[in-house]
Coordinates of C-alpha atoms in Angstrom, one line a residue:
X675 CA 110.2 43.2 69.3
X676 CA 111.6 45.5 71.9
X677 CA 113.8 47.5 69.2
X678 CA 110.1 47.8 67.3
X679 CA 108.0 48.6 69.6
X680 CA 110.2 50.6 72.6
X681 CA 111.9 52.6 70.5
X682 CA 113.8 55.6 71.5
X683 CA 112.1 59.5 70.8
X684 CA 112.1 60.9 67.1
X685 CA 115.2 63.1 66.2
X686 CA 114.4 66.9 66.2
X687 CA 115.7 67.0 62.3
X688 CA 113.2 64.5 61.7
X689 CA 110.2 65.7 62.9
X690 CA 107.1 66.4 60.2
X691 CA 105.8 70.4 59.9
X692 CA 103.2 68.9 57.5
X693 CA 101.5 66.1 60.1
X694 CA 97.9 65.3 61.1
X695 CA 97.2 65.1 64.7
X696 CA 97.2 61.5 66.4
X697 CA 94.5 60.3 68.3
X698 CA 96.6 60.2 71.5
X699 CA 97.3 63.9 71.3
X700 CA 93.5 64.6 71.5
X701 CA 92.8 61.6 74.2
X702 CA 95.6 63.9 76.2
X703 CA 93.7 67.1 75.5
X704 CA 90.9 65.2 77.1
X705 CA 91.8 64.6 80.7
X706 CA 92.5 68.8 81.1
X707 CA 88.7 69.2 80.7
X708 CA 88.6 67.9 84.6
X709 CA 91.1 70.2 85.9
X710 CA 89.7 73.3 84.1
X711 CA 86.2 72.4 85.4
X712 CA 87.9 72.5 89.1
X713 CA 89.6 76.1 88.6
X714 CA 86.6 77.3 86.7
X715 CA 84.5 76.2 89.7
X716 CA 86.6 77.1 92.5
X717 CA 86.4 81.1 90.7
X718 CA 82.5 80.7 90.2
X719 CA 82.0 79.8 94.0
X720 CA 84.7 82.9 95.2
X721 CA 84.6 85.5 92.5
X722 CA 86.7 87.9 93.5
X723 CA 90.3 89.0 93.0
X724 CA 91.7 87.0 95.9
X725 CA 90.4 83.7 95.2
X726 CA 91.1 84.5 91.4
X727 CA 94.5 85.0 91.7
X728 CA 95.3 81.8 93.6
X729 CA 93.3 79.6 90.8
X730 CA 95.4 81.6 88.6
X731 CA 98.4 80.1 90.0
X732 CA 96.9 76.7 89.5
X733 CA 95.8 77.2 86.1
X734 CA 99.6 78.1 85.2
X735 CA 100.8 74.7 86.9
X736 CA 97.9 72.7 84.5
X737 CA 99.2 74.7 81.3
X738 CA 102.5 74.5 81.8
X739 CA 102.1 70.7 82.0
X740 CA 100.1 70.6 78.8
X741 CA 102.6 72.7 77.3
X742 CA 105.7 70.3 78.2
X743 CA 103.4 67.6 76.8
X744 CA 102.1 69.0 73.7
X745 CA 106.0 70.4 72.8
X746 CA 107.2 66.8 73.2
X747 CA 104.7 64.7 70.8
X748 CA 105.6 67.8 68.6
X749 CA 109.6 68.0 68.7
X750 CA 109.7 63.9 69.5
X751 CA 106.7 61.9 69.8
X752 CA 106.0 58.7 67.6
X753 CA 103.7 56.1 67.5
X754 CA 105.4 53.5 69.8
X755 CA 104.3 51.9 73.2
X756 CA 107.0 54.2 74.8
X757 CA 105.3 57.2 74.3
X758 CA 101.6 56.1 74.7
X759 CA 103.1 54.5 78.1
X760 CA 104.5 57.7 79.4
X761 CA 101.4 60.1 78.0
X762 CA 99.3 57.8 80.4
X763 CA 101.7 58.3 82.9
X764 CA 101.3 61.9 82.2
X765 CA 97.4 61.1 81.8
X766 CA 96.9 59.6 85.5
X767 CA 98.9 62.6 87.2
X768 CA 96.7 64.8 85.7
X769 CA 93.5 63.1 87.0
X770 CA 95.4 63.6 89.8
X771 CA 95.8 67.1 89.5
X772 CA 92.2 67.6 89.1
X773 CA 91.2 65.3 92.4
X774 CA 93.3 67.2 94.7
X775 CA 92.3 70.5 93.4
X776 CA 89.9 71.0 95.6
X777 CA 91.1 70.2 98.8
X778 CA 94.8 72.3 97.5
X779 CA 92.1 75.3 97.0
X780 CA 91.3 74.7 101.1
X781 CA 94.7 74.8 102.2
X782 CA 96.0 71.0 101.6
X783 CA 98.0 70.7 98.5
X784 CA 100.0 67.7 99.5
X785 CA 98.7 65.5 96.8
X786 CA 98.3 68.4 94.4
X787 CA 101.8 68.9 94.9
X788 CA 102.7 65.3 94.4
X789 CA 100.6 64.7 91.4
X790 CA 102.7 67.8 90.0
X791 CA 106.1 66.4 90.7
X792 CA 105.0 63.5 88.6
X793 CA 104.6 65.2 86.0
X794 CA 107.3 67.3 86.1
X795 CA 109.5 64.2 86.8
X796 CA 107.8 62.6 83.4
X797 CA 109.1 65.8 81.8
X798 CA 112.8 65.7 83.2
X799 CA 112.9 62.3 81.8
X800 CA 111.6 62.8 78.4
X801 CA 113.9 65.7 78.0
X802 CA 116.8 63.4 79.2
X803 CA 116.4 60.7 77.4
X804 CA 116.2 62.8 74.1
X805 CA 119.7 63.5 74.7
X806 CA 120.6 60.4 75.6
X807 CA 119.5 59.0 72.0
X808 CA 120.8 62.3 70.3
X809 CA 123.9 63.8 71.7
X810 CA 123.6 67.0 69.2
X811 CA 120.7 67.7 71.1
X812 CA 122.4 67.9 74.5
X813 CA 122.9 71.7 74.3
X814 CA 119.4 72.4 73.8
X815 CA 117.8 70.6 76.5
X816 CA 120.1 71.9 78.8
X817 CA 118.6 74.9 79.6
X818 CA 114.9 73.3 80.4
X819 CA 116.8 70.4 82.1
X820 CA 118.5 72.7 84.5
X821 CA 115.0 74.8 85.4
X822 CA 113.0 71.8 85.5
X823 CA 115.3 70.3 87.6
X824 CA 115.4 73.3 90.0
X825 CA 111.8 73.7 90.0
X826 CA 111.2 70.2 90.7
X827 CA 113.7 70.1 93.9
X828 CA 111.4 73.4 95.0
X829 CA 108.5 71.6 94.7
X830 CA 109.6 68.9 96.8
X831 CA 111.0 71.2 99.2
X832 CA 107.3 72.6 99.8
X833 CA 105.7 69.4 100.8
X834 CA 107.7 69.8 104.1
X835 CA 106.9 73.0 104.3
X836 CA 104.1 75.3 107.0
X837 CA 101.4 76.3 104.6
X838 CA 102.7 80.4 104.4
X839 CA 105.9 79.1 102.8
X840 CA 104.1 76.9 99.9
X841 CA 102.6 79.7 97.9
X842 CA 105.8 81.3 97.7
X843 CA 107.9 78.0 96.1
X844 CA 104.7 77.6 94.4
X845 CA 105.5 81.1 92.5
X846 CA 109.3 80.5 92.2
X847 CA 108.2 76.9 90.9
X848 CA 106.1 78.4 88.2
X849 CA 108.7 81.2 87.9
X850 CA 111.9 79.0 86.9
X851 CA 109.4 76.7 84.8
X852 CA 108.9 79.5 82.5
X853 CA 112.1 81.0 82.2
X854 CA 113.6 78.1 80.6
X855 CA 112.3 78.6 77.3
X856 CA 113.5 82.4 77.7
X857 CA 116.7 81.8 78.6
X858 CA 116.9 79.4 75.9
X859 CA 115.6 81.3 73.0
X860 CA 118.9 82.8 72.0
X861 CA 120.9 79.9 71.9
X862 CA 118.1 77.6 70.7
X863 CA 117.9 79.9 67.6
X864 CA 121.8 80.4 67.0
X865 CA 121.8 76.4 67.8
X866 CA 119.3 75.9 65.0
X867 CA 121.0 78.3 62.4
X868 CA 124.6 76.8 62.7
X869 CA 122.5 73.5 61.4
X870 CA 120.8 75.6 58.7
X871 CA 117.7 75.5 59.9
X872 CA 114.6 77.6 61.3
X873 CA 112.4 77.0 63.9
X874 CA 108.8 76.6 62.9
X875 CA 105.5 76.2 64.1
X876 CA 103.8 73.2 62.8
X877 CA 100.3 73.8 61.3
X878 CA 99.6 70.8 64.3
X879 CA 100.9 72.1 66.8
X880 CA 98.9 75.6 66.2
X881 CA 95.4 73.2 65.9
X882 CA 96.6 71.8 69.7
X883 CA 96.0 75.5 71.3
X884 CA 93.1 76.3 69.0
X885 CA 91.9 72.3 70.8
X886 CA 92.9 73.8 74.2
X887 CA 90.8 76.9 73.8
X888 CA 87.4 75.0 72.7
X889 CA 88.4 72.9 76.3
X890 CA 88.1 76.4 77.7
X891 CA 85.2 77.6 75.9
X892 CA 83.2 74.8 76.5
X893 CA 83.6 75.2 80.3
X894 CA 82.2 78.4 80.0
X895 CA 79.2 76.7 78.2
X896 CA 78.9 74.4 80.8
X897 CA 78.8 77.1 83.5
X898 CA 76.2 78.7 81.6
X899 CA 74.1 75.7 81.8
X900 CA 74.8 74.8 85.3
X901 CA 74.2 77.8 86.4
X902 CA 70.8 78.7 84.3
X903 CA 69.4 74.8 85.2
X904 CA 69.7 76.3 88.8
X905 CA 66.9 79.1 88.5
X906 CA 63.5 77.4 89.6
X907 CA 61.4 80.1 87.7
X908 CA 62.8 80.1 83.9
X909 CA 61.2 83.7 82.9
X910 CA 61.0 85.2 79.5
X911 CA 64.2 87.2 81.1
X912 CA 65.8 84.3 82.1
X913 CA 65.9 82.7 78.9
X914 CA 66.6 85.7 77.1
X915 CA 69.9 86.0 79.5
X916 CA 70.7 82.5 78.6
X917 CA 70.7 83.1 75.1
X918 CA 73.1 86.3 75.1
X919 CA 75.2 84.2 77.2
X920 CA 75.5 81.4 74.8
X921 CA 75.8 84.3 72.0
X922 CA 79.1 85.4 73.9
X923 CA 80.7 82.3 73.7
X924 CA 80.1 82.1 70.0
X925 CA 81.5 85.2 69.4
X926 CA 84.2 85.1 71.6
X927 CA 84.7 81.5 69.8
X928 CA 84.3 83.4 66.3
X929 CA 86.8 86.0 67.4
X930 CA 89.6 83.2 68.1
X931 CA 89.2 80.9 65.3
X932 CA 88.8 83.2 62.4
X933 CA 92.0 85.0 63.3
X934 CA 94.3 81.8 63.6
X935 CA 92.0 78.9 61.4
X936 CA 94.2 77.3 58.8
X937 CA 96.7 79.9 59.6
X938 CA 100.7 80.0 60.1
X939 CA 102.5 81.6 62.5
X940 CA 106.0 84.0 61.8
X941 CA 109.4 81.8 61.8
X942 CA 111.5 81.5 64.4
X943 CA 111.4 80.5 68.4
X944 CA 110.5 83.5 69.4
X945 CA 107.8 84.1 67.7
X946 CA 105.8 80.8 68.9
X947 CA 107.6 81.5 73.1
X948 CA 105.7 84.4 72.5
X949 CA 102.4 82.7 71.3
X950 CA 102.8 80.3 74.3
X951 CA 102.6 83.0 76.9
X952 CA 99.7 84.9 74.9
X953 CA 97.9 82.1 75.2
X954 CA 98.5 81.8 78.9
X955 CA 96.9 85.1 79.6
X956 CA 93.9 84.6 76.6
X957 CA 93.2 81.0 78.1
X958 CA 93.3 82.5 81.8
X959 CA 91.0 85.6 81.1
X960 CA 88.1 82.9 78.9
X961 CA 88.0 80.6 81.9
X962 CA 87.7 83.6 84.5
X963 CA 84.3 84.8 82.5
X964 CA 83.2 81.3 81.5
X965 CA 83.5 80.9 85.7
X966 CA 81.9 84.0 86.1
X967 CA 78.6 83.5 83.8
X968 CA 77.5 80.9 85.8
X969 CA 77.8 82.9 89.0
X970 CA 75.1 85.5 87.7
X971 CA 72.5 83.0 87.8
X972 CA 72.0 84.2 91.6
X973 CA 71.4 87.9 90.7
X974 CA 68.7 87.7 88.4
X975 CA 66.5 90.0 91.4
X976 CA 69.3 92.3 92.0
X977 CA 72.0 94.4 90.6
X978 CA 75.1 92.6 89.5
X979 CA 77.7 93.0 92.1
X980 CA 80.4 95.8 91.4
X981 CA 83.2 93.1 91.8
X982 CA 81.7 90.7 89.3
X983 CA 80.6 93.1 86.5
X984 CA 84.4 94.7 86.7
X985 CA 85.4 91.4 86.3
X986 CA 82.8 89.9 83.4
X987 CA 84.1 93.2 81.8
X988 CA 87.8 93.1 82.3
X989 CA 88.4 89.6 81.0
X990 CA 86.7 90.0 77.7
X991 CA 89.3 92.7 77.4
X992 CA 92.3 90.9 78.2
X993 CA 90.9 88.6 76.0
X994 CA 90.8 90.9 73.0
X995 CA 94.0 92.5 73.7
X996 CA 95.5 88.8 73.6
X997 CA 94.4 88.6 70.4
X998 CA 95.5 92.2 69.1
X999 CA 98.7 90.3 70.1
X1000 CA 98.4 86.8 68.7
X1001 CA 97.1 88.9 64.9
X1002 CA 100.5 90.6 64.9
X1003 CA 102.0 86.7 64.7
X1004 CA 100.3 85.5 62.1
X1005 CA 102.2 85.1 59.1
X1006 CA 100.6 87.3 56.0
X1007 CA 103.1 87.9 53.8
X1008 CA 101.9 85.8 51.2
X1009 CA 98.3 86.6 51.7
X1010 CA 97.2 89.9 51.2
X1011 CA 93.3 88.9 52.3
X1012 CA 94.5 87.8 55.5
X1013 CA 96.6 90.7 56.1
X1014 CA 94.1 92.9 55.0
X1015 CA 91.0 90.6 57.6
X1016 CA 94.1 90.8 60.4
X1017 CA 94.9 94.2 60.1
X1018 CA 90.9 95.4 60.3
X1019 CA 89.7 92.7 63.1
X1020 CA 92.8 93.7 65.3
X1021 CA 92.0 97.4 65.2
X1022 CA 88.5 97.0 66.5
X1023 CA 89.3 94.5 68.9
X1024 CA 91.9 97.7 70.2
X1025 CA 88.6 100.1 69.7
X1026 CA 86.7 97.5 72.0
X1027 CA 89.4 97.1 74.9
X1028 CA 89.3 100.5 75.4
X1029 CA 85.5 101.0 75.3
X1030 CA 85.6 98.3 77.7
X1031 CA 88.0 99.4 80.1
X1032 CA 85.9 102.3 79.8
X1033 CA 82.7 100.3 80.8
X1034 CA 84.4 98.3 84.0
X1035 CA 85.9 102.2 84.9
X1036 CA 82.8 104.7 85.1
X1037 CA 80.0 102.1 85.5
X1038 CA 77.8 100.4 87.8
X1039 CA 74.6 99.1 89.1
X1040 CA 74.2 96.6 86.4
X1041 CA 71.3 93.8 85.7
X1042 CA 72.4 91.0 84.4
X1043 CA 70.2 91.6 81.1
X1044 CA 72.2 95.2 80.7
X1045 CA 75.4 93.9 81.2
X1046 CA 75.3 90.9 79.3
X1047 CA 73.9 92.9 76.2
X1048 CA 76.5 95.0 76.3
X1049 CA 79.1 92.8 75.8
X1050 CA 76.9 91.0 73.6
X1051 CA 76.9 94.8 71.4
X1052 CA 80.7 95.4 71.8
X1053 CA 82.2 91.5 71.2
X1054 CA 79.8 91.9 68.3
X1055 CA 81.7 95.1 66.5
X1056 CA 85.1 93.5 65.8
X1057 CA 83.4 90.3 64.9
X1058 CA 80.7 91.8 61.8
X1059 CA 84.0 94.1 60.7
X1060 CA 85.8 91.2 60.0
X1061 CA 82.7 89.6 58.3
X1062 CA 82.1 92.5 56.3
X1063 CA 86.3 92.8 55.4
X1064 CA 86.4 89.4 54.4
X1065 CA 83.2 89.7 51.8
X1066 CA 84.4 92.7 50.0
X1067 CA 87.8 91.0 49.9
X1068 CA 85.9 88.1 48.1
X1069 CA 83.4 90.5 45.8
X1070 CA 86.4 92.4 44.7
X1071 CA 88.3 89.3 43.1
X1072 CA 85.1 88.0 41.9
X1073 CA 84.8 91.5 40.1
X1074 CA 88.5 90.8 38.8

């Protein structure tokens, strides 16, 4: 029964490109939602570039974690009472995570910092015992073994630490974290060829980030409400705001999903390291607006603070220029409609980063109404030529 049911993490040869995802993948996405909602709100309450930068810092931490959890059901999960016990593991530090946010956000990130070594000890172990089942694989956890290992020590180093010293190991924590699959990339490639074989994105594992984003969109819908439920006089103006605020999020949700839905990314490691870190910065710039929105519920009688508008103008932009990024990824060499859609949408969204930097640059003194439909005008450009690309794509082969 043991040899059943404990049984040791899937091989990296054998793992499935062509899989569905499990239900314990999705009940893992689940538990993020409460440590988004605490950066997102932390940023709503203090929304400026001080205060931003430290949730950033924290929101690295969360998706670095989800990252180390989602690559390991991907390379070596199975359905076995081993992994389901250590995703809960994984699960209850989390919850964690999201408890102690707000007190790690006042100055006391003792139990944030515990709740992360957790984790990060979950991780170590995973990694470890891969290569204790699978000796071949030794080489290539090395390099995340040693940086996890390293980052973990600093971690634990900063609980005994006076607060000015923890944001620094907090930054060369994050730091080593990261570099270990960039100072692996080389060798996990040539590794990977002397077996014959190419590293490859699973379609799965490109539906996890596209779950992750709608975990970040939807806090953005959930600031819109919170913030809107709020006003005690619901105006024709009000309403109106609401709506173009909800419109946002469905095109920034169009954007995103009709440039990666159902689609593959280029072979090799590389390519997906780099879609990783994209996402980092797409992810970080949605939940900074989503934050943001519900913050203009208090300026409905005033002009939009300069700080905020830059900001509710900026992100948007990063956001698009993400995704100028993530298009050049996409694998279209088979598919000359989706090169075509790619090739079109990812112009605009160019055209629109630079009208908006443009925007957050020479203006000011904004309602909420003006600079909402605004965005609302220039999201909408990349969005209705990539609509329009994709129907004359489809008339034309009707025609044929």
């Amino acid at each position: 029964m043991k040899k059943t049911w404990w049984q040791p993490p899937a091989r990296f040869e054998d793992r499935q490109n062509e899989r569905r995802i499990s239900w314990l993948e999705l009940f893992y996405d689940l538990v993020y939602v409460a440590c988004i909602g605490q950066v997102t709100s932390h940023i709503a309450a203090h929304p400026d570039g001080h205060h931003i930068g430290y949730a950033a810092l924290f929101f690295v931490f969360i998706y670095w974690s989800w990252i180390n959890g989602t690559q390991y059901y991907e390379l070596h999960g199975n359905d076995t009472v081993r992994t389901r016990w250590f995703f809960f593991l994984q699960m209850l530090a989390v919850g964690a995570v999201a408890i102690s946010a707000p007190a790690a956000f006042q100055g006391n990130g003792f139990a944030f910092t515990v709740s992360f070594l957790v984790i990060q000890g979950v991780v170590i172990y995973l990694l470890a015992s891969v290569s204790f089942y699978d000796r071949s694989h030794i080489r290539l956890s090395a390099p995340f073994l040693f940086c996890y290992g390293a980052a973990f020590a600093i971690l634990f180093i900063s609980l005994f630490c006076p607060p000015p010293a923890v944001l620094p190991l907090y930054l060369l924590a994050i730091v080593i974290n990261m570099a270990a699959p960039v100072l692996s990339a080389r060798y996990f490639s040539k590794a990977l060829a002397s077996r014959g074989q190419q590293f490859s994105a699973s379609p799965a594992l490109i539906e996890r980030f596209g779950q992750f984003t709608i975990i970040v969109l939807a806090e953005s819908i959930l600031s819109t409400v919170s913030g809107f439920s709020s006003v005690s006089v619901r105006t024709l103006l009000v309403w109106t705001v609401f709506g173009l605020s909800v419109c946002i999020a469905f095109l920034l949700w169009s954007l995103y999903f009709d440039m990666t839905n159902e689609q593959e990314l280029k072979r090799g490691y590389r390519s997906y390291q780099f879609f990783v870190f994209v996402h980092l910065v797409l992810l970080g710039a949605l939940g900074v607006f989503g934050a943001c929105l519900k913050n203009l519920a208090e300026h409905f009688d005033m002009t939009v603070p300069v700080a905020l508008s830059r900001i509710m103008v900026i992100s948007p932009a990063v956001f698009l220029a993400a995704m100028c990024l993530i298009g050049r990824l996409i694998a279209t060499e088979d598919d000359p409609q989706t090169k075509n859609y790619l090739r079109q949408v990812t112009r605009w969204n160019g055209v629109v980063v630079l009208l908006l930097a443009a925007v957050a640059v020479f203006s000011k003194d904004w309602s909420v109404f003006t600079l909402l439909f605004t965005l609302f005008i220039l999201l909408a450009i990349p969005v209705a030529v990539g609509i329009v690309t994709w129907l004359r794509h489809e008339d034309h082969a009707s025609g044929q």
